[in-house]
Amino acid sequence: MSHVLIIGAGGVSNVVVHKCAQAKDTFSKITLASRTLAKCEAIAAAVKAKYGVEVATSAVDADNVAELTALIERIKPDLVLNVALPYQDLHIMDACLATGVDYLDTANYEPPEEAKFEYKWQWAYHDRFKARGIMALLGSGFDPGVTNVFTAYIKKHLLDEIHELDIIDANAGDHGLPFATNFNPEINIREVTAEAKHWENGAWQITPPLAHKRVFDFPQIGEKNIYMMYHEELESLVKHYPEIKTARFWMTFSDNYLNHLKVLENVGMTSIEPVLFEGKEIIPIQFLKAVLPDPASLGPRTKGKTCIGCVAKGLKDGKEKTVYVYNICDHEACYAEVGSQAISYTTGVPAMIGAMMMLQGKWHQAGVYNMEQFDPDPFLEALAQYGLPWEVKEL
Ligand code: NDP
């Protein structure tokens, strides 16, 4: 019986709130707070209509630590589940420290003025969280999140040593629009246009954005082009599994998506440097976000599947072995269940499960942790139960 405070009322939040309502034995009280109250109220109304569960709502600017601290003190939640944007992470962690409440997020902190994904800022909170006797669980989405747990599962059950890890993310969904991103456009484009970084022989190798391309044959989807890029879970995985010699992250992009992105980049629309427009400073990528479709609006029109998983090569009983652990998720089935497309769904379900693990005490320790630092089994069991079953294949 616990009270969860969910921050942010976007695409992922909609799924988290629906899923917490489905697990009312654990989440007996739900409060949803975000910058725009009307968005919280719309999600609360949908959940009330579907499950008869009441969701309390509140307006909050999570970048204002004093305001958020006052809200936490007033409603006294057991856990703060952050599904706002990466820019808010440190402010929300500060409010959790001030009030002594556990914290969870799905994406690592990123300074607004620099497109840099790194855990160092959040890992630096470890001693303070430990001393306060509270826990922070970082990156409890799909990737990062489930991909970290798949890696922990591979290490626990399938391989004695992991030498090569490829995390491969396919979105084979079609929304029928010329160009749209399937989660927050600003965060998505910052990530895709960044230099690719992968781990090779004990060091990070930097290559130009999307310069490495391969073809991968996905179960139920078929062959797709995949492109190497940097993704934040690589940093924690190579830290926690020093035996990994090579770690890479790959994502599918259609030629159409890449052509649009190239043009937008070439004309300067993806830049995060401010420009002067009619006497006012604007940031091109933020303007671009305003004119692109809201990812939440893609739900009713997206068809097809996602497939995200880990291919790991290593040793089992002294022999070389390659295993593939993955999930397949269907956009239309997600929409029918919770009114969101599969990208929000595959992020929101693991966010709820991470919170469930913490609140049930299955994953609980004071300090700041990544997903692979806990027992993968109870998490994966609950993940399958709440809509994201997974498969294991030997390649
Ligand atoms: P959206 O843009 O749809 O939603 C973000 C929400 O946060 C909005 O409701 C927004 O408010 C709110 N917000 C922004 N700033 C503040 C603030 N200062 N105070 C309070 N609320 C604020 O994003 P998504 O739902 O697509 O993504 C949510 C998070 O999930 C992101 O951090 C993203 O990086 C992460 N993610 C993680 C994935 C994973 O697999 N690990 C995959 C996909 C996403 P408003 O409505 O007023 O703008």
XYZ file of C-alpha atoms and ligand atoms in Angstrom:
443
model
C 0.000 0.000 0.000
C 1.961 2.977 -1.241
C 1.563 6.473 -2.566
C 3.400 7.352 -5.794
C 3.939 10.910 -7.065
C 4.352 10.872 -10.861
C 5.934 13.988 -12.403
C 5.349 14.873 -16.065
C 2.129 14.378 -18.047
C 3.351 13.478 -21.543
C 3.236 10.300 -23.624
C 5.204 8.106 -21.217
C 3.339 9.425 -18.183
C -0.007 8.418 -19.692
C 1.193 4.800 -19.771
C 2.730 4.932 -16.282
C -0.497 6.237 -14.739
C -2.617 3.580 -16.520
C -0.216 0.836 -15.428
C -0.063 2.021 -11.787
C -3.874 1.985 -11.792
C -3.764 -1.628 -13.048
C -1.522 -2.508 -10.066
C -3.553 -0.863 -7.325
C -2.447 -3.402 -4.711
C 0.992 -1.772 -4.859
C 0.029 1.777 -5.892
C -2.890 2.385 -3.567
C -2.615 6.171 -4.061
C -1.505 7.986 -7.228
C -0.776 11.697 -7.592
C 0.094 13.140 -11.004
C 1.826 16.529 -11.117
C 3.188 18.421 -14.101
C 3.723 21.885 -15.518
C 0.368 21.934 -17.325
C -2.476 20.900 -15.002
C -4.919 20.259 -17.876
C -2.691 17.442 -19.184
C -2.709 15.786 -15.733
C -6.479 16.109 -15.564
C -6.944 14.537 -19.017
C -4.850 11.491 -18.011
C -6.646 11.245 -14.653
C -10.042 11.338 -16.412
C -9.016 8.567 -18.850
C -7.803 6.362 -15.991
C -10.949 7.003 -13.933
C -13.135 6.083 -16.914
C -11.177 2.909 -17.632
C -10.427 1.487 -14.172
C -12.525 3.560 -11.749
C -9.265 4.606 -10.026
C -8.962 8.171 -8.680
C -5.752 10.015 -9.580
C -5.045 13.238 -7.653
C -3.550 16.028 -9.786
C -1.429 19.075 -9.129
C 0.460 21.740 -11.091
C 4.179 21.920 -10.377
C 7.291 23.336 -11.969
C 9.775 20.573 -11.202
C 12.688 22.916 -11.926
C 11.618 24.927 -8.892
C 13.052 22.801 -6.074
C 11.287 24.773 -3.307
C 7.894 24.387 -5.018
C 8.385 20.671 -5.598
C 9.684 20.166 -2.043
C 6.547 21.851 -0.692
C 4.333 19.579 -2.819
C 6.178 16.453 -1.605
C 5.930 17.617 2.007
C 2.213 18.253 1.606
C 1.217 14.960 -0.005
C 3.915 12.697 1.531
C 4.430 10.135 -1.255
C 6.564 7.003 -0.757
C 8.246 7.426 -4.145
C 8.678 10.121 -6.795
C 8.514 8.732 -10.340
C 10.043 11.222 -12.771
C 8.733 11.048 -16.345
C 9.224 14.743 -17.092
C 12.334 15.532 -19.176
C 16.021 14.761 -18.475
C 16.614 18.469 -17.671
C 14.524 18.076 -14.490
C 16.379 15.042 -13.053
C 18.752 16.849 -10.679
C 16.100 19.267 -9.430
C 13.758 16.377 -8.622
C 16.602 14.464 -6.933
C 17.318 17.578 -4.822
C 13.670 17.708 -3.723
C 13.804 13.978 -2.864
C 16.916 14.560 -0.752
C 15.262 17.483 1.011
C 12.198 15.397 1.883
C 13.738 11.911 2.286
C 11.688 10.239 -0.465
C 12.816 7.569 -2.989
C 13.358 8.563 -6.649
C 13.068 6.846 -10.057
C 13.549 8.104 -13.628
C 13.773 6.794 -17.211
C 16.491 8.989 -18.754
C 19.760 10.388 -17.442
C 20.375 14.046 -16.700
C 21.307 16.245 -19.596
C 22.302 19.905 -19.262
C 19.949 21.978 -21.472
C 22.801 23.942 -23.048
C 24.931 20.920 -23.991
C 23.743 17.706 -25.694
C 25.689 15.390 -23.403
C 24.353 12.161 -21.969
C 26.338 11.164 -18.911
C 25.610 9.554 -15.562
C 28.322 11.469 -13.728
C 25.970 14.157 -12.431
C 23.499 11.642 -10.993
C 26.094 9.143 -9.741
C 27.553 12.052 -7.754
C 24.382 11.935 -5.570
C 25.148 8.376 -4.352
C 26.724 9.264 -0.982
C 24.056 11.842 -0.177
C 21.225 9.423 -1.004
C 22.936 6.710 1.042
C 23.428 8.984 4.034
C 19.756 10.045 3.826
C 18.682 6.378 3.681
C 16.831 6.793 0.360
C 17.203 5.157 -3.031
C 17.372 6.465 -6.603
C 16.800 4.034 -9.476
C 18.131 5.470 -12.741
C 16.916 4.690 -16.248
C 13.881 2.464 -15.613
C 12.474 2.682 -19.150
C 13.085 0.212 -21.989
C 16.421 1.416 -23.277
C 17.879 2.300 -20.823
C 16.013 0.061 -18.441
C 14.876 -3.315 -19.702
C 18.014 -3.592 -21.861
C 20.114 -3.290 -18.662
C 17.954 -5.952 -17.000
C 18.223 -8.231 -20.072
C 22.024 -7.913 -19.764
C 21.856 -8.809 -16.058
C 19.631 -11.786 -16.960
C 22.114 -12.941 -19.620
C 24.944 -12.746 -17.083
C 22.909 -14.547 -14.408
C 21.441 -17.351 -16.532
C 22.848 -17.590 -20.066
C 26.572 -16.701 -20.233
C 29.391 -16.989 -17.689
C 31.207 -14.095 -19.353
C 29.865 -11.447 -21.744
C 32.468 -10.284 -24.276
C 30.356 -8.444 -26.869
C 27.064 -6.693 -26.318
C 24.887 -5.193 -29.064
C 21.692 -3.464 -27.982
C 19.389 -3.269 -30.987
C 16.253 -1.133 -31.118
C 13.789 -1.399 -34.015
C 10.698 0.678 -34.424
C 8.958 -0.765 -37.452
C 5.861 1.316 -36.802
C 4.308 3.444 -39.515
C 2.367 6.595 -38.533
C 1.721 7.667 -42.135
C 3.158 11.177 -41.563
C 6.120 12.513 -43.584
C 8.210 13.156 -40.435
C 7.587 12.765 -36.716
C 9.551 11.542 -33.703
C 8.073 8.904 -31.458
C 9.031 10.530 -28.184
C 9.820 14.111 -27.181
C 11.217 15.566 -30.474
C 13.843 17.733 -28.802
C 15.331 14.870 -26.758
C 15.019 12.443 -29.678
C 16.784 14.686 -32.216
C 19.519 15.685 -29.751
C 20.201 11.966 -29.248
C 20.173 10.961 -32.926
C 22.319 13.849 -34.167
C 25.002 13.309 -31.501
C 28.331 11.650 -32.352
C 28.264 7.867 -32.059
C 30.212 6.483 -29.135
C 30.880 2.792 -28.534
C 33.092 0.743 -26.229
C 35.976 -1.186 -27.755
C 38.960 -2.710 -25.941
C 38.613 -0.687 -22.778
C 38.013 2.727 -24.343
C 35.273 4.845 -25.896
C 35.523 5.185 -29.671
C 33.919 8.263 -31.213
C 32.631 8.238 -34.794
C 30.439 10.665 -36.764
C 26.654 10.407 -36.195
C 24.998 7.396 -37.904
C 28.137 6.570 -39.938
C 27.974 2.780 -39.290
C 25.142 0.871 -40.886
C 24.258 -2.849 -40.860
C 21.288 -5.000 -41.745
C 19.616 -6.990 -38.950
C 16.917 -9.624 -39.366
C 14.359 -8.931 -36.621
C 11.922 -11.614 -35.443
C 8.366 -10.945 -36.755
C 9.608 -7.777 -38.537
C 12.252 -8.954 -41.009
C 15.379 -7.209 -42.285
C 15.951 -3.532 -41.458
C 18.876 -1.116 -41.658
C 20.349 -0.408 -38.236
C 22.678 2.512 -37.421
C 25.176 2.728 -34.600
C 24.682 5.588 -32.149
C 25.409 6.394 -28.516
C 22.931 5.456 -25.852
C 23.283 6.059 -22.142
C 22.985 2.449 -20.889
C 26.349 1.640 -22.506
C 28.067 3.773 -19.851
C 26.641 1.968 -16.833
C 26.848 -1.497 -18.410
C 30.571 -1.296 -19.197
C 31.151 0.078 -15.694
C 29.276 -2.754 -14.002
C 30.523 -5.526 -16.346
C 34.229 -4.785 -16.911
C 34.513 -8.119 -18.817
C 32.632 -6.540 -21.773
C 35.168 -5.809 -24.516
C 32.774 -4.388 -27.110
C 29.453 -2.637 -26.432
C 27.385 -0.922 -29.105
C 23.896 0.475 -29.524
C 21.983 0.289 -32.814
C 18.681 1.765 -33.934
C 16.587 1.404 -37.089
C 15.832 4.511 -39.147
C 13.951 4.642 -42.420
C 15.570 6.398 -45.392
C 12.680 8.864 -45.237
C 13.396 9.776 -41.574
C 17.115 10.185 -42.291
C 16.504 12.372 -45.373
C 14.247 14.720 -43.405
C 16.734 14.848 -40.538
C 19.617 15.644 -42.903
C 17.729 18.574 -44.411
C 16.703 19.892 -40.980
C 20.321 19.625 -39.808
C 21.679 21.265 -42.963
C 19.414 24.274 -42.568
C 20.286 24.622 -38.881
C 16.915 23.612 -37.430
C 18.360 20.964 -35.078
C 20.814 23.385 -33.438
C 20.671 24.035 -29.680
C 22.502 27.382 -30.051
C 20.176 30.385 -29.584
C 19.493 32.592 -32.653
C 17.968 36.056 -32.768
C 14.505 36.045 -34.380
C 12.526 39.312 -34.603
C 14.443 40.706 -31.641
C 13.940 37.614 -29.483
C 16.358 34.737 -28.813
C 14.990 31.355 -29.823
C 16.558 27.896 -29.875
C 15.992 26.324 -33.311
C 15.371 22.779 -32.018
C 12.749 24.067 -29.565
C 10.970 25.872 -32.385
C 11.182 22.692 -34.472
C 9.568 20.734 -31.587
C 6.688 23.197 -31.637
C 5.934 22.577 -35.324
C 6.438 18.783 -35.344
C 3.574 16.428 -34.443
C 3.155 15.793 -30.702
C 4.308 12.158 -30.205
C 1.179 11.564 -28.106
C -0.923 12.284 -31.233
C 0.715 9.375 -33.118
C -1.038 6.736 -30.990
C -4.242 6.342 -33.002
C -2.415 6.275 -36.362
C 0.640 4.059 -35.744
C 0.622 0.478 -37.025
C 3.360 -2.158 -36.806
C 5.732 -3.426 -34.148
C 8.788 -2.538 -32.108
C 11.520 -5.033 -31.269
C 14.166 -4.090 -28.701
C 16.729 -6.467 -27.302
C 20.297 -7.456 -26.506
C 22.581 -9.716 -28.524
C 25.398 -10.963 -26.305
C 28.375 -13.051 -27.300
C 30.551 -14.740 -24.720
C 31.413 -17.968 -22.963
C 29.195 -20.601 -21.376
C 30.947 -23.582 -19.792
C 34.096 -22.662 -21.704
C 32.348 -22.598 -25.106
C 31.501 -19.605 -27.306
C 27.796 -18.806 -27.363
C 25.638 -15.961 -28.720
C 22.236 -15.252 -27.212
C 19.489 -12.786 -28.071
C 16.934 -11.578 -25.516
C 14.191 -9.323 -26.881
C 10.656 -8.023 -26.622
C 8.194 -7.417 -29.427
C 5.462 -4.868 -28.893
C 2.552 -3.954 -31.173
C 1.614 -0.276 -31.595
C -2.097 -0.905 -32.171
C -2.420 -3.284 -29.212
C -0.815 -0.648 -26.935
C -3.188 1.998 -28.185
C -6.198 -0.244 -27.625
C -5.073 -0.933 -24.055
C -3.912 2.455 -22.746
C -4.333 5.016 -25.552
C -0.595 5.360 -26.357
C 1.765 4.039 -29.038
C 4.399 1.384 -28.335
C 7.338 3.749 -27.683
C 5.527 5.348 -24.763
C 4.222 1.917 -23.711
C 7.613 0.195 -23.709
C 8.975 3.051 -21.549
C 5.994 3.441 -19.213
C 5.548 -0.225 -18.281
C 9.149 -0.689 -17.014
C 8.928 2.630 -15.153
C 5.931 1.257 -13.251
C 7.669 -2.111 -12.688
C 10.837 -0.407 -11.356
C 8.685 1.543 -8.895
C 6.870 -1.673 -7.958
C 10.202 -3.440 -7.262
C 11.264 -0.574 -4.983
C 7.947 -0.238 -3.151
C 7.664 -4.003 -2.616
C 11.217 -4.011 -1.216
C 12.448 -6.473 -3.884
C 14.897 -3.857 -5.131
C 15.724 -1.540 -2.288
C 19.000 -0.173 -1.050
C 20.040 3.337 -0.006
C 22.064 5.105 -2.704
C 21.907 5.724 -6.461
C 21.664 2.624 -8.671
C 21.320 1.471 -12.263
C 18.952 -1.322 -13.228
C 21.593 -4.037 -13.790
C 22.680 -3.816 -10.143
C 19.599 -5.742 -8.944
C 18.246 -9.280 -9.410
C 16.688 -9.356 -12.912
C 14.251 -12.214 -12.158
C 11.427 -10.511 -10.207
C 11.541 -7.517 -12.578
C 11.275 -9.658 -15.724
C 8.491 -11.762 -14.238
C 6.431 -8.628 -13.527
C 7.346 -7.124 -16.918
C 5.801 -10.076 -18.757
C 2.752 -9.986 -16.484
C 2.123 -6.286 -17.203
C 2.292 -6.447 -20.994
C 5.906 -6.829 -22.144
C 6.735 -10.534 -22.527
C 10.262 -11.371 -23.716
C 11.946 -14.186 -25.610
C 15.370 -15.820 -25.557
C 17.019 -17.195 -28.707
C 20.420 -18.743 -29.313
C 21.974 -17.284 -32.473
P 6.785 14.474 -23.303
O 7.431 15.672 -23.863
O 5.598 13.867 -23.967
O 6.357 14.751 -21.776
C 7.167 15.424 -20.857
C 6.281 15.966 -19.750
O 7.114 16.604 -18.779
C 5.293 17.037 -20.248
O 4.038 16.796 -19.666
C 5.910 18.323 -19.729
O 5.004 19.343 -19.399
C 6.536 17.846 -18.447
N 7.543 18.806 -17.996
C 8.542 19.376 -18.720
N 9.217 20.255 -17.957
C 8.631 20.240 -16.744
C 8.862 20.936 -15.535
N 9.838 21.839 -15.413
N 8.047 20.694 -14.483
C 7.033 19.801 -14.566
N 6.773 19.108 -15.692
C 7.561 19.325 -16.760
O 7.943 13.376 -23.141
P 7.800 11.775 -23.144
O 6.642 11.377 -22.325
O 7.922 11.318 -24.545
O 9.155 11.367 -22.389
C 9.244 11.443 -20.973
C 10.615 10.984 -20.505
O 10.828 9.633 -20.877
C 11.785 11.779 -21.132
O 12.747 12.019 -20.130
C 12.358 10.830 -22.157
O 13.726 11.054 -22.369
C 12.119 9.494 -21.459
N 12.117 8.345 -22.376
C 12.822 7.238 -22.003
C 12.841 6.126 -22.816
C 13.513 4.880 -22.357
O 13.308 3.828 -22.971
N 14.301 4.882 -21.310
C 12.178 6.111 -24.129
C 11.377 7.297 -24.390
C 11.378 8.377 -23.544
P 4.182 20.181 -20.518
O 3.097 19.246 -20.872
O 3.716 21.385 -19.811
O 5.167 20.442 -21.625
